[in-house]
Tab-separated table of C-alpha atoms in Angstrom:
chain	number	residue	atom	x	y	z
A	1	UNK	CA	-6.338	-14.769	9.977
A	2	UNK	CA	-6.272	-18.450	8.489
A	3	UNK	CA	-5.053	-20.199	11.017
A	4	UNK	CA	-1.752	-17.872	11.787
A	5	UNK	CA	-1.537	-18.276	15.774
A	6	UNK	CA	0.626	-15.289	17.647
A	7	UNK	CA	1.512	-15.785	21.301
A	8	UNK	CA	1.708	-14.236	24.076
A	9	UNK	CA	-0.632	-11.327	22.682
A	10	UNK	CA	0.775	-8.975	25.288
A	11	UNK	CA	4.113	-9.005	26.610
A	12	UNK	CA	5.463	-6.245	29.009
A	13	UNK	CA	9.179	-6.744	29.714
A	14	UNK	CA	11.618	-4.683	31.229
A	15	UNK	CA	14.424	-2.932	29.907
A	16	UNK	CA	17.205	-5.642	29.401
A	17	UNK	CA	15.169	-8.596	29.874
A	18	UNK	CA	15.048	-11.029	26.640
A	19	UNK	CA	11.656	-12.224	25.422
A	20	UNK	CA	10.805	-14.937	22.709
A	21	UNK	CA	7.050	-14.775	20.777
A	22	UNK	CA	5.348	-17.660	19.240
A	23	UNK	CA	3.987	-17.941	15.577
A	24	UNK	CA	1.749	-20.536	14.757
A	25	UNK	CA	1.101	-21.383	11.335
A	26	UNK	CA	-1.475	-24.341	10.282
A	27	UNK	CA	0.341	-27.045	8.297
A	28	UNK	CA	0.988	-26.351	4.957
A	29	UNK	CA	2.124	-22.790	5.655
A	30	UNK	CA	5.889	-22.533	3.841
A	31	UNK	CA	6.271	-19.472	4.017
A	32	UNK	CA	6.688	-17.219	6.949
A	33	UNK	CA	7.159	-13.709	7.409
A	34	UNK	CA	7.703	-11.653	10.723
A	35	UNK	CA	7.091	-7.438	10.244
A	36	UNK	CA	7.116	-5.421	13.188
A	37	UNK	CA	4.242	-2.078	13.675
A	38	UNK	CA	5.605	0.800	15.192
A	39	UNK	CA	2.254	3.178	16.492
A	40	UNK	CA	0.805	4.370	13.905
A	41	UNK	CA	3.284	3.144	11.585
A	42	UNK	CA	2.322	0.262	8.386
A	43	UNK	CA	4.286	-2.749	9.255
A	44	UNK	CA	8.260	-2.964	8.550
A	45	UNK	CA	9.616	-6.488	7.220
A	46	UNK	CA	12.081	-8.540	9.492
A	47	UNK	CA	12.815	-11.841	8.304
A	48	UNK	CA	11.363	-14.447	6.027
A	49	UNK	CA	11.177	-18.361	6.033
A	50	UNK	CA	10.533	-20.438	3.143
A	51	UNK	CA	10.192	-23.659	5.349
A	52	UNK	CA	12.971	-24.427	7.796
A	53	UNK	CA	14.881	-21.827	5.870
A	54	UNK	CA	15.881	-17.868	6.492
A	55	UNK	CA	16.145	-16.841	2.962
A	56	UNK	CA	15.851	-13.083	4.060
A	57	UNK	CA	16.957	-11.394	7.400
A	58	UNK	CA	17.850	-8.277	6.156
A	59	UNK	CA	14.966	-6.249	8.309
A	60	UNK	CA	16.210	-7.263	11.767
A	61	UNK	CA	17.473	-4.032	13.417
A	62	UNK	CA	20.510	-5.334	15.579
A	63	UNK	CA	22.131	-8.186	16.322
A	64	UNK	CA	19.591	-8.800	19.672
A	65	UNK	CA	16.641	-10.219	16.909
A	66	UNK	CA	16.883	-13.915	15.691
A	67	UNK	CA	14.657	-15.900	14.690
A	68	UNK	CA	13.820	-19.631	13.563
A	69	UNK	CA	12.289	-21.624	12.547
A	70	UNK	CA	13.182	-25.061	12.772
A	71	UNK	CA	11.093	-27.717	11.917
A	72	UNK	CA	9.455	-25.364	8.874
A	73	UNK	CA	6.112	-25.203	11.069
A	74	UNK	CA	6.224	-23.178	14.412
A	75	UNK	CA	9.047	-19.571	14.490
A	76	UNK	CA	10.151	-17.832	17.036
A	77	UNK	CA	11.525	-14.219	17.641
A	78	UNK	CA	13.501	-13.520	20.552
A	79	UNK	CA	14.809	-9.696	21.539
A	80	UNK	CA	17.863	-10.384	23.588
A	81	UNK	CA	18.435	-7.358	26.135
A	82	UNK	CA	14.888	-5.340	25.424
A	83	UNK	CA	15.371	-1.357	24.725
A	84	UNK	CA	12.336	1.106	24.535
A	85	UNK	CA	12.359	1.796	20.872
A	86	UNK	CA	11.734	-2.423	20.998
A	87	UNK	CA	8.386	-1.477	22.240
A	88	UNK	CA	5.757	-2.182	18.904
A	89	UNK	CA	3.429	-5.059	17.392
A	90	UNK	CA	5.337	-8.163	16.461
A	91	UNK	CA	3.195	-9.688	13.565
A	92	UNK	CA	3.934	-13.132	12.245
A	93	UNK	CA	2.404	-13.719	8.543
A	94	UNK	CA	2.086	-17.331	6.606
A	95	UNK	CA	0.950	-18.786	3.531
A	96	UNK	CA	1.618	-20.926	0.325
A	97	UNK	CA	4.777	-20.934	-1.399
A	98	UNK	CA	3.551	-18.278	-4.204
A	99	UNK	CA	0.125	-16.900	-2.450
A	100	UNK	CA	0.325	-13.945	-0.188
A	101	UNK	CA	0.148	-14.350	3.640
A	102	UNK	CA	-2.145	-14.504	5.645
A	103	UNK	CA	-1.214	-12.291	9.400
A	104	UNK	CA	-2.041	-13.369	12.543
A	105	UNK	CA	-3.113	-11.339	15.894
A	106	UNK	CA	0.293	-9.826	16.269
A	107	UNK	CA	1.953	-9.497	19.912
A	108	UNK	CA	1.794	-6.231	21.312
A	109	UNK	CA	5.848	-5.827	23.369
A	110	UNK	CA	5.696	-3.316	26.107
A	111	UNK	CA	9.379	-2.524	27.213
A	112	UNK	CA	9.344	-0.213	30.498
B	1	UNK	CA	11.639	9.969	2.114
B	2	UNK	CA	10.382	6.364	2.274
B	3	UNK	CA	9.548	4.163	-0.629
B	4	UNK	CA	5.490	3.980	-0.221
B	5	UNK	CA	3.831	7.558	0.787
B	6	UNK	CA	0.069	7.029	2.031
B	7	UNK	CA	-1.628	9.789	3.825
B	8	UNK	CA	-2.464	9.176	7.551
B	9	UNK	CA	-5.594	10.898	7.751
B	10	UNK	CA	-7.804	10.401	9.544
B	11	UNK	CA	-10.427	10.800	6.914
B	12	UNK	CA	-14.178	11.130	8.011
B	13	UNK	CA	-16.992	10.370	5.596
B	14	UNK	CA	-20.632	9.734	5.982
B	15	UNK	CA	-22.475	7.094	5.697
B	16	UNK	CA	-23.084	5.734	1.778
B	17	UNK	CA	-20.335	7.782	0.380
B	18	UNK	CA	-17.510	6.697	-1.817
B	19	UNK	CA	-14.187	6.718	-0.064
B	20	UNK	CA	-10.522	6.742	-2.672
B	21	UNK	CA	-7.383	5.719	-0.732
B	22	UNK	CA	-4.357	6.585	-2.270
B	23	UNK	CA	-0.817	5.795	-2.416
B	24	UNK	CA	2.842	6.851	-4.412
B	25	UNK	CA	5.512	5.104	-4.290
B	26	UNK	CA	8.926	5.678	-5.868
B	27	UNK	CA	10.516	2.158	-6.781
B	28	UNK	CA	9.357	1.173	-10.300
B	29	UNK	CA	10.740	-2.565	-9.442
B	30	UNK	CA	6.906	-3.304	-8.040
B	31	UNK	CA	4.385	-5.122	-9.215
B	32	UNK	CA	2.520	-7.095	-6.785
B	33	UNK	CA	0.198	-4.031	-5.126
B	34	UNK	CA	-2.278	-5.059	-1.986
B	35	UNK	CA	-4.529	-2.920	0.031
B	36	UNK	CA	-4.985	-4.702	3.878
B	37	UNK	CA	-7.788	-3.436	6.373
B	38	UNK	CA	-6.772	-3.153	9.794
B	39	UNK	CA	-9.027	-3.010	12.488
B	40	UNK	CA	-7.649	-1.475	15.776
B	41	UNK	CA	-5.720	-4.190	17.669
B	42	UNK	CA	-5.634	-6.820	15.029
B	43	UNK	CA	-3.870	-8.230	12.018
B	44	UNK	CA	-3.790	-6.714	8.520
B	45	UNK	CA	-6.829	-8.461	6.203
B	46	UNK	CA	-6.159	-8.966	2.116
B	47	UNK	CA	-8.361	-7.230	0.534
B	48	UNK	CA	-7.514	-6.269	-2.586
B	49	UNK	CA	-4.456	-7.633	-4.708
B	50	UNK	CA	-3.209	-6.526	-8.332
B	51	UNK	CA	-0.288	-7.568	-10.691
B	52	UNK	CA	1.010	-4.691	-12.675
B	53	UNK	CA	-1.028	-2.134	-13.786
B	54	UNK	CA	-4.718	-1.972	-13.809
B	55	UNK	CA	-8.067	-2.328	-12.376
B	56	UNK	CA	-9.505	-4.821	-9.942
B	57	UNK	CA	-12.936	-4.740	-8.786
B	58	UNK	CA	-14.453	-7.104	-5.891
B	59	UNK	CA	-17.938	-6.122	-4.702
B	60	UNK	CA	-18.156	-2.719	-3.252
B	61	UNK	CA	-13.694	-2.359	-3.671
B	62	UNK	CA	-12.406	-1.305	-6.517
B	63	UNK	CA	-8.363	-1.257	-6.832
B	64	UNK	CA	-6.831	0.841	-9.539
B	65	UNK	CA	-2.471	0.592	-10.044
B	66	UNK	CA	-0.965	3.177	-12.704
B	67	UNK	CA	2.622	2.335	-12.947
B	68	UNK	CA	3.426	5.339	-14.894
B	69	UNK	CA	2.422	7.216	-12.416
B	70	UNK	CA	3.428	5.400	-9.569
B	71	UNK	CA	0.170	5.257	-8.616
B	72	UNK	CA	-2.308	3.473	-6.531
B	73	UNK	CA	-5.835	3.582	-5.510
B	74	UNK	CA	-8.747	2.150	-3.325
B	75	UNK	CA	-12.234	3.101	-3.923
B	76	UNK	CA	-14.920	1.731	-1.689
B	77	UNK	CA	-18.500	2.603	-3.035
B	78	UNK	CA	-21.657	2.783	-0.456
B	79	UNK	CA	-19.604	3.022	2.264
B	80	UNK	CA	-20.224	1.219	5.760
B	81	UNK	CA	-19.615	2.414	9.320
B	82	UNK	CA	-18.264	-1.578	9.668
B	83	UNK	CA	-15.597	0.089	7.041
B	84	UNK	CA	-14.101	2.386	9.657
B	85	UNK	CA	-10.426	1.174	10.110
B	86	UNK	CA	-7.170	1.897	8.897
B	87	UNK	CA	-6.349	1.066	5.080
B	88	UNK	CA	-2.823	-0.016	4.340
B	89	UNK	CA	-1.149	0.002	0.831
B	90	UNK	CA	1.743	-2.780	0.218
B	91	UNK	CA	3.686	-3.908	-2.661
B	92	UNK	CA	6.994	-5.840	-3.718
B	93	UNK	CA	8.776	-6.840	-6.520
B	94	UNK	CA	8.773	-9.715	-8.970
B	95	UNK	CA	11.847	-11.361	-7.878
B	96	UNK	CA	12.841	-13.635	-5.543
B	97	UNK	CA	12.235	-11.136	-2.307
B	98	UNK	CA	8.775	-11.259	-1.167
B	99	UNK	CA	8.462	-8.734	1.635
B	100	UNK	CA	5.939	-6.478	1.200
B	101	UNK	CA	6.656	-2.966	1.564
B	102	UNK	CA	3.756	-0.902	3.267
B	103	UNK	CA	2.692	2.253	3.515
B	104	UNK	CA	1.954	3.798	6.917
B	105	UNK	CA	-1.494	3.341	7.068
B	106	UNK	CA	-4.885	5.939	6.660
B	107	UNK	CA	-7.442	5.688	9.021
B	108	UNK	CA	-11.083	5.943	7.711
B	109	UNK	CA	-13.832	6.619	9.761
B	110	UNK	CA	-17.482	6.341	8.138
B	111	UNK	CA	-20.376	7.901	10.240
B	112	UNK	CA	-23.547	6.260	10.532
């Protein structure tokens, strides 16, 4: 949607392994958002960026999520140590400072 | 119980008819509301967005907010079988914090 890039869009990882995903906003985007979809589930807010900044990272579940972002253009995710109940769609969302965002593709993480 | 209740479904309609989408939600701090279409294996897509209470109408979606009620609905008139996804309800506050809060998601189904 508008530009918002995701990558990989499939990742299948096993137990313990750490994986990073890619979100790709066009320029202009300052703020970021990263929600994670459980099956069957709306999404659930991680962490937002309002350029290079985390000004909220009061979703992330544990202490394995972090994310940045640190140039204000390109964020990452990484899930140190993958568990099971990791396993969901990783959706990245971007836009103007006071629009709403727009969501990419999402990455769909498989932990076996 | 969680903040934004939204009935899974699936709901089934034919053809032409006129589909209402409803959520409740319990904290009266909102006041941004948003209805996103998801089709299966993509992102969520705007559709709809509302400040405070009201009615919004954009073609053949009409989005109605009663904040009395905590109260929010979708209507989609002449309905599609290229409507058949699942509808998600989202809101936040006015404040600084802009994640959205979602509900889980209904799934609509319109047969040709």
């Amino acid at each position: 949607g508008a530009g918002v890039s995701q990558s990989p869009r499939y990742k299948v990882a096993k137990r313990g392994q750490d994986v990073a995903l890619r979100c790709d906003p066009i320029s202009g985007h300052v703020s970021l958002f990263w929600y994670q979809q459980a099956l069957g589930q709306g999404p659930e807010f991680l962490t937002y960026f309002q350029n290079e900044a985390q000004l909220d990272k009061s979703g992330l579940p544990s202490d394995r999520f972090f994310a940045e972002r640190p140039e204000g253009s390109v964020s990452t995710l990484k899930i140190q140590r993958t568990q099971q109940e990791d396993s969901a769609v990783y959706l990245c969302a971007a836009g103007g400072a006071n629009t709403e965002a727009f969501f990419g593709q999402g990455t769909r993480l498989t932990v076996v | 119980q969680k903040e934004v209740e939204q009935d899974p479904g699936p709901l089934s309609v034919p053809e032409g008819a006129i589909v209402s989408l409803n959520c409740t939600y319990s904290n009266s701090a909102f006041q941004y509301f948003m209805w996103y279409r998801q089709y299966s294996r993509k992102g969520p897509e705007l559709l709809m967005y509302t400040y405070s209470s009201g009615n919004k109408e954009d073609g053949r979606f009409t989005a109605q907010v009663d904040k009395s009620s905590k109260y929010i609905s979708l209507f989609i008139r002449d309905s599609q079988p290229s409507d058949s996804a699942t509808y998600l309800c989202a809101m936040r506050g006015d404040t600084g914090r802009r994640a959205l809060t979602f509900g889980s998601g209904t799934r609509l189904q319109v047969q040709p």
